[in-house]
Coordinates of C-alpha atoms and ligand atoms in Angstrom, one line a residue:
X88 CA 88.5 44.9 151.0
X89 CA 85.9 42.3 151.8
X90 CA 87.6 39.0 152.3
X91 CA 84.4 37.0 151.9
X92 CA 83.0 37.3 148.4
X93 CA 79.2 37.3 148.5
X94 CA 77.8 36.0 145.2
X95 CA 76.3 38.6 143.0
X96 CA 73.5 38.4 140.5
X97 CA 72.5 41.0 137.8
X98 CA 69.0 40.9 136.4
X99 CA 67.9 42.7 133.3
X100 CA 64.3 43.8 133.4
X101 CA 61.5 44.2 136.0
X102 CA 58.9 42.2 134.1
X103 CA 57.0 39.7 136.2
X104 CA 59.7 37.1 135.9
X105 CA 62.6 39.5 136.5
X106 CA 60.9 40.7 139.7
X107 CA 60.2 37.2 140.9
X108 CA 63.8 36.0 140.0
X109 CA 65.2 38.9 142.0
X110 CA 63.3 37.8 145.1
X111 CA 64.3 34.2 144.7
X112 CA 67.9 35.0 144.1
X113 CA 68.0 37.2 147.2
X114 CA 66.5 34.4 149.2
X115 CA 69.4 32.2 147.9
X116 CA 71.8 34.6 149.5
X117 CA 72.9 36.5 146.4
X118 CA 73.5 40.3 146.3
X119 CA 71.0 41.2 143.6
X120 CA 70.9 44.2 141.4
X121 CA 68.1 44.8 138.8
X122 CA 68.3 47.1 135.8
X123 CA 65.2 48.4 134.1
X124 CA 65.1 50.4 130.9
X125 CA 61.8 52.1 131.8
X126 CA 61.3 54.6 134.6
X127 CA 58.4 52.3 135.8
X128 CA 58.2 48.7 137.1
X129 CA 56.4 45.7 135.6
X130 CA 57.1 45.6 131.9
X131 CA 53.9 44.5 130.2
X132 CA 52.1 44.7 133.6
X133 CA 52.1 48.4 134.0
X134 CA 49.5 51.1 134.7
X135 CA 48.8 54.6 133.4
X136 CA 46.3 57.3 134.3
X137 CA 44.6 59.9 132.1
X138 CA 42.0 62.5 133.0
X139 CA 40.9 60.6 136.2
X140 CA 40.9 57.2 134.5
X141 CA 43.3 54.5 135.6
X142 CA 44.2 51.7 133.2
X143 CA 46.1 48.5 133.5
X144 CA 48.1 48.5 130.3
X145 CA 48.7 44.8 129.8
X146 CA 47.4 41.7 131.7
X147 CA 43.9 41.8 133.0
X148 CA 43.0 38.1 133.8
X149 CA 44.8 36.9 137.0
X150 CA 45.0 33.2 137.7
X151 CA 47.0 31.0 140.1
X152 CA 47.6 33.8 142.8
X153 CA 49.4 31.2 145.0
X154 CA 52.6 31.6 142.9
X155 CA 52.7 35.3 144.1
X156 CA 52.0 34.3 147.7
X157 CA 54.8 31.8 147.5
X158 CA 57.4 34.6 147.1
X159 CA 56.3 36.3 150.3
X160 CA 56.2 33.0 152.3
X161 CA 59.7 32.2 150.9
X162 CA 60.9 35.6 152.2
X163 CA 59.3 35.0 155.7
X164 CA 56.5 37.5 155.2
X165 CA 52.7 37.2 155.3
X166 CA 51.4 37.7 151.7
X167 CA 48.2 39.3 153.0
X168 CA 50.2 42.2 154.5
X169 CA 51.2 43.1 151.0
X170 CA 48.8 41.8 148.4
X171 CA 45.2 40.8 148.3
X172 CA 42.8 39.5 145.7
X173 CA 39.2 38.5 145.3
X174 CA 37.8 35.5 143.5
X175 CA 35.6 36.4 140.5
X176 CA 32.2 35.0 139.9
X177 CA 31.0 35.3 137.2
X178 CA 34.3 35.6 135.3
X179 CA 33.2 36.6 131.7
X180 CA 30.3 38.0 129.9
X181 CA 30.2 36.6 126.3
X182 CA 28.3 38.5 123.6
X183 CA 27.7 36.5 120.4
X184 CA 26.8 37.8 117.0
X185 CA 23.5 35.9 117.1
X186 CA 22.4 38.3 119.8
X187 CA 22.8 35.9 122.7
X188 CA 24.8 36.6 125.9
X189 CA 26.3 34.0 128.2
X190 CA 27.9 34.5 131.6
X191 CA 30.5 32.1 132.8
X192 CA 30.4 31.2 136.5
X193 CA 33.4 29.9 138.5
X194 CA 33.6 26.2 139.2
X195 CA 33.2 23.2 136.8
X196 CA 29.8 22.2 138.2
X197 CA 28.3 25.7 138.2
X198 CA 29.8 26.4 134.7
X199 CA 28.4 23.2 133.3
X200 CA 25.0 23.8 134.9
X201 CA 24.7 27.4 133.6
X202 CA 25.9 26.5 130.1
X203 CA 23.7 23.5 129.7
X204 CA 20.7 25.7 130.5
X205 CA 21.5 28.1 127.7
X206 CA 23.2 26.0 125.0
X207 CA 22.5 22.7 123.1
X208 CA 25.0 20.8 125.2
X209 CA 24.2 18.8 128.3
X210 CA 25.7 19.3 131.7
X211 CA 27.2 15.8 131.4
X212 CA 28.9 16.6 128.1
X213 CA 30.4 19.9 129.5
X214 CA 31.5 18.2 132.7
X215 CA 33.1 15.3 130.7
X216 CA 35.1 17.9 128.7
X217 CA 36.2 19.8 131.8
X218 CA 37.2 16.5 133.5
X219 CA 39.3 15.7 130.5
X220 CA 41.0 19.1 130.6
X221 CA 41.7 18.6 134.3
X222 CA 43.3 15.2 133.5
X223 CA 45.5 16.7 130.8
X224 CA 46.5 19.5 133.2
X225 CA 47.5 17.1 135.9
X226 CA 49.5 15.0 133.4
X227 CA 51.3 18.0 131.9
X228 CA 51.7 20.4 134.9
X229 CA 55.0 18.9 136.2
X230 CA 56.4 17.9 132.9
X231 CA 55.8 21.2 130.9
X232 CA 55.2 23.9 133.5
X233 CA 57.3 23.2 136.6
X234 CA 60.6 21.9 135.3
X235 CA 63.2 22.7 132.7
X236 CA 62.5 20.7 129.5
X237 CA 66.1 21.1 128.6
X238 CA 67.9 19.2 131.4
X239 CA 68.4 15.6 130.8
X240 CA 68.0 14.7 134.5
X241 CA 64.3 15.9 134.3
X242 CA 63.6 13.1 131.8
X243 CA 64.2 10.4 134.4
X244 CA 61.5 11.5 136.9
X245 CA 58.2 9.8 137.7
X246 CA 56.2 12.8 136.4
X247 CA 58.0 12.7 133.1
X248 CA 57.5 9.0 132.8
X249 CA 53.8 9.3 133.5
X250 CA 53.7 12.1 130.9
X251 CA 55.4 9.9 128.3
X252 CA 53.2 6.8 129.0
X253 CA 50.1 9.0 128.6
X254 CA 51.4 11.1 125.7
X255 CA 48.6 10.0 123.4
X256 CA 46.0 11.4 125.9
X257 CA 47.3 14.9 126.1
X258 CA 45.9 16.0 122.7
X259 CA 49.0 16.7 120.6
X260 CA 47.5 14.9 117.6
X261 CA 44.6 17.3 117.0
X262 CA 44.0 21.0 117.1
X263 CA 42.1 22.8 119.9
X264 CA 39.2 23.4 117.4
X265 CA 39.1 19.8 116.3
X266 CA 38.8 18.7 120.0
X267 CA 36.3 21.4 120.9
X268 CA 34.1 20.8 117.8
X269 CA 34.0 17.1 118.7
X270 CA 33.1 17.8 122.3
X271 CA 30.3 20.3 121.8
X272 CA 27.3 20.6 119.5
X273 CA 26.7 24.3 120.2
X274 CA 29.0 26.5 118.2
X275 CA 29.0 29.1 120.9
X276 CA 30.7 26.7 123.3
X277 CA 33.2 25.7 120.6
X278 CA 34.0 29.4 120.1
X279 CA 34.2 30.1 123.8
X280 CA 36.7 27.3 124.3
X281 CA 38.6 28.0 121.1
X282 CA 39.3 31.6 122.4
X283 CA 41.7 30.2 125.1
X284 CA 44.3 29.8 122.3
X285 CA 44.6 33.6 122.3
X286 CA 45.9 33.4 125.9
X287 CA 49.3 32.6 124.5
X288 CA 48.9 34.4 121.1
X289 CA 48.0 31.4 119.0
X290 CA 45.2 30.2 116.7
X291 CA 42.8 27.4 117.9
X292 CA 42.8 26.1 114.3
X293 CA 46.6 25.4 114.5
X294 CA 47.5 25.0 118.2
X295 CA 47.4 21.5 119.7
X296 CA 44.4 20.5 121.9
X297 CA 46.8 20.2 124.8
X298 CA 46.2 23.9 125.3
X299 CA 42.6 23.1 126.3
X300 CA 44.1 22.9 129.8
X301 CA 43.9 26.8 129.9
X302 CA 40.1 26.8 130.6
X303 CA 40.7 24.3 133.3
X304 CA 42.9 26.8 135.1
X305 CA 40.4 29.6 134.7
X306 CA 37.1 27.8 135.2
X307 CA 38.0 25.1 137.7
X308 CA 40.8 26.8 139.7
X309 CA 39.4 30.3 139.3
X310 CA 40.2 33.8 138.1
X311 CA 40.9 36.6 140.6
X312 CA 41.1 40.4 140.8
X313 CA 43.9 42.0 142.8
X314 CA 43.1 44.8 145.1
X315 CA 44.6 47.9 143.4
X316 CA 44.4 46.4 139.9
X317 CA 46.8 44.1 138.0
X318 CA 49.6 46.6 138.4
X319 CA 49.7 45.8 142.1
X320 CA 51.1 42.4 141.2
X321 CA 54.3 44.0 139.9
X322 CA 54.2 46.6 142.6
X323 CA 54.0 44.2 145.5
X324 CA 57.0 42.3 144.2
X325 CA 59.0 45.5 144.0
X326 CA 58.1 46.4 147.6
X327 CA 59.1 42.9 148.8
X328 CA 62.3 43.0 146.8
X329 CA 63.3 46.3 148.3
X330 CA 62.5 45.1 151.8
X331 CA 64.7 42.1 151.5
X332 CA 67.6 44.1 150.1
X333 CA 67.4 43.9 146.3
X334 CA 68.8 47.0 144.5
X335 CA 66.9 48.4 141.5
X336 CA 68.1 50.9 138.9
X337 CA 65.3 52.3 136.8
X338 CA 65.7 54.2 133.5
X339 CA 68.9 52.2 133.1
X340 CA 68.8 50.2 129.9
X341 CA 71.4 47.4 129.7
X342 CA 73.5 47.8 126.5
X343 CA 75.5 44.5 126.6
X344 CA 76.0 41.4 128.6
X345 CA 79.7 41.1 129.2
X346 CA 81.1 37.7 128.3
X347 CA 84.6 36.6 128.9
X348 CA 86.0 33.1 128.3
X349 CA 82.4 31.9 127.5
X350 CA 81.2 33.1 130.9
X351 CA 78.7 35.9 131.6
X352 CA 80.5 38.1 134.1
X353 CA 78.7 41.5 134.0
X354 CA 76.7 44.0 132.2
X355 CA 77.3 47.4 130.4
X356 CA 75.0 50.4 131.0
X357 CA 75.4 54.1 130.1
X358 CA 76.1 54.6 133.8
X359 CA 79.0 52.2 133.7
X360 CA 79.9 48.5 133.8
X361 CA 78.9 46.2 136.6
X362 CA 80.5 42.8 137.5
X363 CA 78.3 39.8 138.4
X364 CA 78.8 36.1 139.1
X365 CA 75.4 35.4 137.4
X366 CA 73.4 37.3 134.9
X367 CA 69.6 36.7 134.3
X368 CA 68.0 38.3 131.3
X369 CA 64.2 39.0 131.6
X370 CA 64.5 40.8 128.2
X371 CA 62.8 38.9 125.4
X372 CA 65.3 36.2 124.5
X373 CA 65.3 37.1 120.7
X374 CA 66.3 40.7 121.5
X375 CA 68.7 39.5 124.3
X376 CA 70.7 37.8 121.6
X377 CA 70.2 40.5 119.0
X378 CA 71.0 43.5 121.2
X379 CA 72.9 42.4 124.3
X380 CA 75.0 39.5 123.0
X381 CA 76.5 40.8 119.7
X382 CA 79.4 38.2 119.7
X383 CA 77.5 35.1 121.0
X384 CA 76.7 32.1 118.9
X385 CA 72.9 32.3 118.4
X386 CA 70.6 29.3 118.7
X387 CA 69.2 30.0 115.2
X388 CA 66.5 27.3 115.1
X389 CA 65.1 28.4 118.5
X390 CA 65.1 32.1 117.7
X391 CA 63.5 31.6 114.3
X392 CA 60.3 30.0 115.7
X393 CA 57.1 31.9 114.6
X394 CA 56.2 34.6 117.1
X395 CA 52.8 35.0 118.7
X396 CA 50.1 37.5 117.9
X397 CA 50.1 41.0 119.2
X398 CA 47.3 43.4 120.0
X399 CA 45.8 46.8 119.3
X400 CA 44.5 48.2 122.5
X401 CA 42.4 51.3 123.0
X402 CA 42.3 52.7 126.5
X403 CA 39.1 54.7 126.5
X404 CA 37.7 56.8 129.2
X405 CA 34.0 56.3 128.7
X406 CA 31.5 58.9 130.0
X407 CA 28.7 56.4 130.7
X408 CA 27.8 53.5 133.0
X409 CA 27.0 50.3 131.0
X410 CA 25.0 48.1 133.4
X411 CA 24.9 45.3 130.9
X412 CA 28.8 45.0 131.0
X413 CA 31.0 43.3 133.6
X414 CA 34.7 43.3 134.4
X415 CA 35.6 40.9 131.5
X416 CA 33.5 41.1 128.3
X417 CA 34.0 39.4 125.0
X418 CA 32.2 40.5 121.8
X419 CA 32.8 37.6 119.4
X420 CA 33.2 37.7 115.7
X421 CA 30.8 35.8 113.5
X422 CA 33.5 33.8 111.6
X423 CA 36.2 32.9 114.0
X424 CA 38.2 30.8 111.6
X425 CA 38.4 33.6 109.1
X426 CA 39.5 36.0 111.9
X427 CA 42.4 33.8 112.8
X428 CA 43.3 33.2 109.2
X429 CA 43.4 36.9 108.7
X430 CA 45.7 37.4 111.7
X431 CA 48.1 34.5 111.1
X432 CA 48.1 34.0 107.3
X433 CA 47.2 37.3 105.9
X434 CA 49.0 39.1 108.7
X435 CA 46.5 42.0 108.9
X436 CA 43.5 42.9 111.1
X437 CA 40.1 41.4 110.6
X438 CA 37.2 43.6 109.6
X439 CA 34.9 42.1 112.3
X440 CA 37.3 41.4 115.1
X441 CA 36.5 39.7 118.4
X442 CA 36.8 42.4 121.0
X443 CA 37.8 42.0 124.6
X444 CA 36.6 44.9 126.9
X445 CA 38.0 44.9 130.4
X446 CA 36.5 47.5 132.8
X447 CA 38.3 47.5 136.1
X448 CA 36.0 50.4 137.4
X449 CA 33.2 47.7 137.6
X450 CA 35.3 46.3 140.4
X451 CA 37.1 49.4 141.7
X452 CA 34.9 52.4 141.0
X453 CA 37.7 54.9 141.8
X454 CA 39.5 53.7 138.6
X455 CA 37.1 56.1 136.7
X456 CA 35.3 59.4 137.5
X457 CA 31.8 58.9 139.0
X458 CA 29.3 57.6 136.4
X459 CA 32.2 56.7 134.0
X460 CA 34.1 53.6 133.0
X461 CA 37.7 52.8 132.1
X462 CA 37.6 50.6 129.0
X463 CA 40.6 48.5 127.9
X464 CA 39.3 47.5 124.4
X465 CA 41.6 44.8 122.9
X466 CA 41.7 43.0 119.6
X467 CA 44.2 40.3 118.5
X468 CA 46.4 41.4 115.6
X469 CA 49.5 40.0 113.9
X470 CA 52.9 40.9 115.2
X471 CA 54.8 43.6 113.5
X472 CA 56.2 42.7 110.1
X473 CA 56.1 46.3 108.8
X474 CA 52.4 46.8 108.3
X475 CA 51.0 50.3 108.1
X476 CA 49.9 50.4 111.7
X477 CA 48.6 54.0 111.7
X478 CA 46.1 53.0 109.0
X479 CA 45.3 49.7 110.8
X480 CA 44.6 51.6 114.1
X481 CA 42.1 53.8 112.3
X482 CA 40.5 50.8 110.7
X483 CA 40.4 48.9 114.0
X484 CA 38.8 51.9 115.8
X485 CA 36.0 52.0 113.3
X486 CA 35.4 48.3 113.2
X487 CA 35.4 48.1 117.0
X488 CA 33.2 51.0 117.6
X489 CA 30.6 49.9 115.0
X490 CA 30.5 46.4 116.4
X491 CA 30.1 47.6 120.0
X492 CA 27.5 50.1 119.0
X493 CA 25.6 47.4 117.1
X494 CA 25.7 45.0 120.1
X495 CA 25.0 47.7 122.9
X496 CA 22.4 49.5 120.7
X497 CA 23.9 52.9 121.3
X498 CA 26.7 55.1 119.9
X499 CA 29.8 55.1 122.2
X500 CA 31.7 57.6 120.0
X501 CA 30.5 60.7 121.9
X502 CA 31.1 59.0 125.2
X503 CA 34.9 58.5 124.6
X504 CA 36.5 61.4 126.5
X505 CA 40.1 60.1 126.5
X506 CA 42.0 57.7 124.4
X507 CA 45.5 56.1 124.5
X508 CA 46.5 53.4 121.9
X509 CA 49.0 50.5 122.0
X510 CA 50.0 48.6 118.8
X511 CA 52.8 46.1 118.2
X512 CA 55.3 49.0 117.7
X513 CA 54.5 50.5 121.0
X514 CA 54.6 47.1 122.8
X515 CA 58.0 46.5 121.4
X516 CA 59.3 49.9 122.3
X517 CA 57.9 49.7 125.9
X518 CA 59.0 46.1 126.7
X519 CA 61.6 45.1 124.1
X520 CA 59.3 42.2 122.9
X521 CA 60.6 41.1 119.4
X522 CA 58.2 42.3 116.7
X523 CA 55.8 43.5 119.4
X524 CA 54.6 39.9 119.9
X525 CA 52.9 39.8 123.3
X526 CA 53.5 36.2 124.1
X527 CA 57.0 35.2 122.8
X528 CA 56.7 32.3 120.4
X529 CA 53.2 31.2 119.2
X530 CA 52.0 27.7 120.0
X531 CA 50.8 27.1 116.5
X532 CA 52.4 23.6 116.2
X533 CA 52.7 20.6 118.5
X534 CA 56.4 21.0 119.1
X535 CA 56.2 24.7 120.2
X536 CA 56.6 23.8 123.9
X537 CA 59.9 22.0 123.1
X538 CA 61.1 24.8 120.8
X539 CA 61.0 27.6 123.4
X540 CA 64.4 28.8 124.5
X541 CA 65.7 27.1 127.7
X542 CA 66.0 29.0 130.9
X543 CA 69.8 28.9 130.6
X544 CA 72.3 29.5 127.8
X545 CA 73.8 26.3 126.4
X546 CA 76.9 28.2 125.2
X547 CA 77.6 30.8 127.8
X548 CA 78.1 29.8 131.5
X549 CA 76.3 31.8 134.2
X550 CA 73.8 33.2 131.8
X551 CA 70.1 32.6 132.4
X552 CA 66.8 33.7 130.9
X553 CA 63.4 34.1 132.4
X554 CA 60.0 35.5 131.2
X555 CA 57.3 35.0 128.6
X556 CA 59.7 34.4 125.7
X557 CA 61.4 31.4 127.3
X558 CA 60.2 28.2 128.9
X559 CA 57.5 27.6 130.1
X560 CA 55.9 30.5 128.2
X561 CA 53.8 33.7 128.6
X562 CA 51.2 34.8 131.2
X563 CA 51.7 35.9 134.8
X564 CA 51.6 32.4 136.3
X565 CA 54.0 30.9 133.7
X566 CA 56.4 33.9 134.1
X567 CA 56.4 33.3 137.9
X568 CA 57.1 29.6 137.2
X569 CA 59.8 30.6 134.7
X570 CA 61.5 32.6 137.5
X571 CA 61.3 29.5 139.8
X572 CA 62.7 27.2 137.2
X573 CA 65.5 29.6 136.2
X574 CA 66.6 30.4 139.7
X575 CA 66.3 26.7 140.6
X576 CA 69.0 25.9 138.1
X577 CA 71.5 28.3 139.8
X578 CA 73.5 26.7 142.5
Ligands
FAD286 C1 47.9 43.6 126.3 C2 48.4 42.4 127.1 C3 47.4 41.6 127.7 C4 47.8 40.5 128.4 N1 46.9 39.7 129.1 C5 47.2 38.8 130.0 C6 46.3 38.3 131.0 O1 45.1 38.7 131.0 N2 46.8 37.4 131.9 C7 48.1 37.0 131.9 O2 48.4 36.2 132.8 N3 49.0 37.5 131.1 C8 48.6 38.4 130.1 N4 49.5 39.0 129.3 C9 50.9 38.4 129.2 C10 51.7 38.9 130.4 O3 51.5 40.2 130.7 C11 53.2 38.6 130.1 O4 53.4 37.2 129.8 C12 54.1 38.9 131.3 O5 53.7 40.1 132.0 C13 55.5 39.1 130.7 O6 56.4 39.2 131.7 P1 58.0 39.0 131.5 O7 58.6 38.6 132.8 O8 58.2 38.2 130.3 O9 58.5 40.5 131.2 P2 58.1 41.7 130.3 O10 56.7 42.2 130.7 O11 58.2 41.4 128.9 O12 59.1 42.8 130.7 C14 60.4 42.8 130.4 C15 61.1 44.0 131.1 O13 62.5 44.0 130.7 C16 62.8 45.4 130.5 N5 64.0 45.4 129.6 C17 64.0 44.8 128.3 N6 65.2 45.0 127.8 C18 66.0 45.7 128.7 C19 67.3 46.1 128.8 N7 68.2 46.0 127.7 N8 67.7 46.8 129.9 C20 66.9 47.0 130.9 N9 65.6 46.6 130.9 C21 65.2 45.9 129.9 C22 61.6 46.0 129.8 O14 61.6 47.4 129.8 C23 60.5 45.3 130.6 O15 60.2 46.1 131.8 C24 49.2 40.1 128.5 C25 50.1 40.9 127.9 C26 49.7 42.1 127.2 C27 50.8 43.0 126.6

């Protein structure tokens, strides 16, 4: 019998935050075991191949790569031996319904210069806007992104004080669209900046202008493409975790978190029960309570917050090389407000949806057969409240193909040689996201940031949460920060 008890940690899920938490807990000296329901790693950040085409199934825009590097440095490794990425420039190609196309270069100066040449707004006006978003980012970064919002001690720090003093400047009193419409004369720039609300599954007509910090991250700090595709982000964390001694069990769904005397002390799986000193759930927090904590007192208000949008995604193998397209392409709708109203109020899909087409073979030609392209064609849709998704998928396919055909002046239908489809039901089944919402709670009100579930349970000791459904929110960088905050709370 061991006479020295090494502390043990059980982690549920190998999403981005679960993988990062495992590495961090191991570095704290814990014995770490991770349980994943799927046979594959990464949760939403996964990859599939079909007929010679490789697809990243979830995230495609990669920002703040330093938070991945940090995990390797923490583990005494050189990140470049495991994971490499390239800065993108230009980042996006935007196709507008009026027939114009705009390319967004990296860097505030270059972006403002390029946009002022092609829109009605001056370079000074664009730079003023970007400077403002930078200021808001700097005011909010430490307060909202890097610390728990649910620990009293964090309210007595200099960063929090600075945030409180400058609260009126961070844009909680107006919506993103109000701020963007005030900043720009050209409706294309308003639409371009409004789109960033979709990065966390919200509507720019409801979400607070504080979220205008998102373009600062992408335009001023940069967007990147990882060597080997987005999936390599999850994969490199798995490799690192294994090297430093984390144990992973795949195809092992956790059935229950064992709680005794108000303390989490283990988990139940079909393969047996496992004891742990600490349990971290990377499963969506709504479903963690609904499925894994049947006897726990539930934080009803937090769990009842409106959920984010979801997506219908067609993964198309396209037998053609479109020289006019880039890695990231947006085909905008004509009436953006009506589109968001259809998604969030009518809870159905819009007949002229904004389409995002990501083509990684533009960057990595081996992701598609020669002369072909791997299209990830995405539209925002409501989360699952029982809609007839089979009918909506057919409707979406028609609307998307006819819009793309119109804009590219060709018929892509005969070029589609393979198709896979994700809808909110598939996303929920594959990742346990409640209602298939991609981004946890929506940010469609100014209190959303405060209404996310904390990174710990207030009722059950030794139980923690990480990932896109809890503080600080969704996206790869925020999930990495979530893992940092969560594990930072564990002594
Ligand atoms: C289509 C799409 C596009 C996106 N685009 C971007 C983008 O461009 N840029 C960006 O930064 N972000 C993007 N995101 C968001 C980003 O992918 C997510 O915020 C992030 O990957 C979520 O990670 P997570 O840690 O919350 O875990 P998740 O990915 O939600 O994974 C949770 C894991 O837990 C496992 N699990 C759940 N329950 C159990 C259980 N009971 N037992 C065992 N295992 C369990 C699941 O199987 C899953 O593997 C996108 C997401 C999607 C779906």
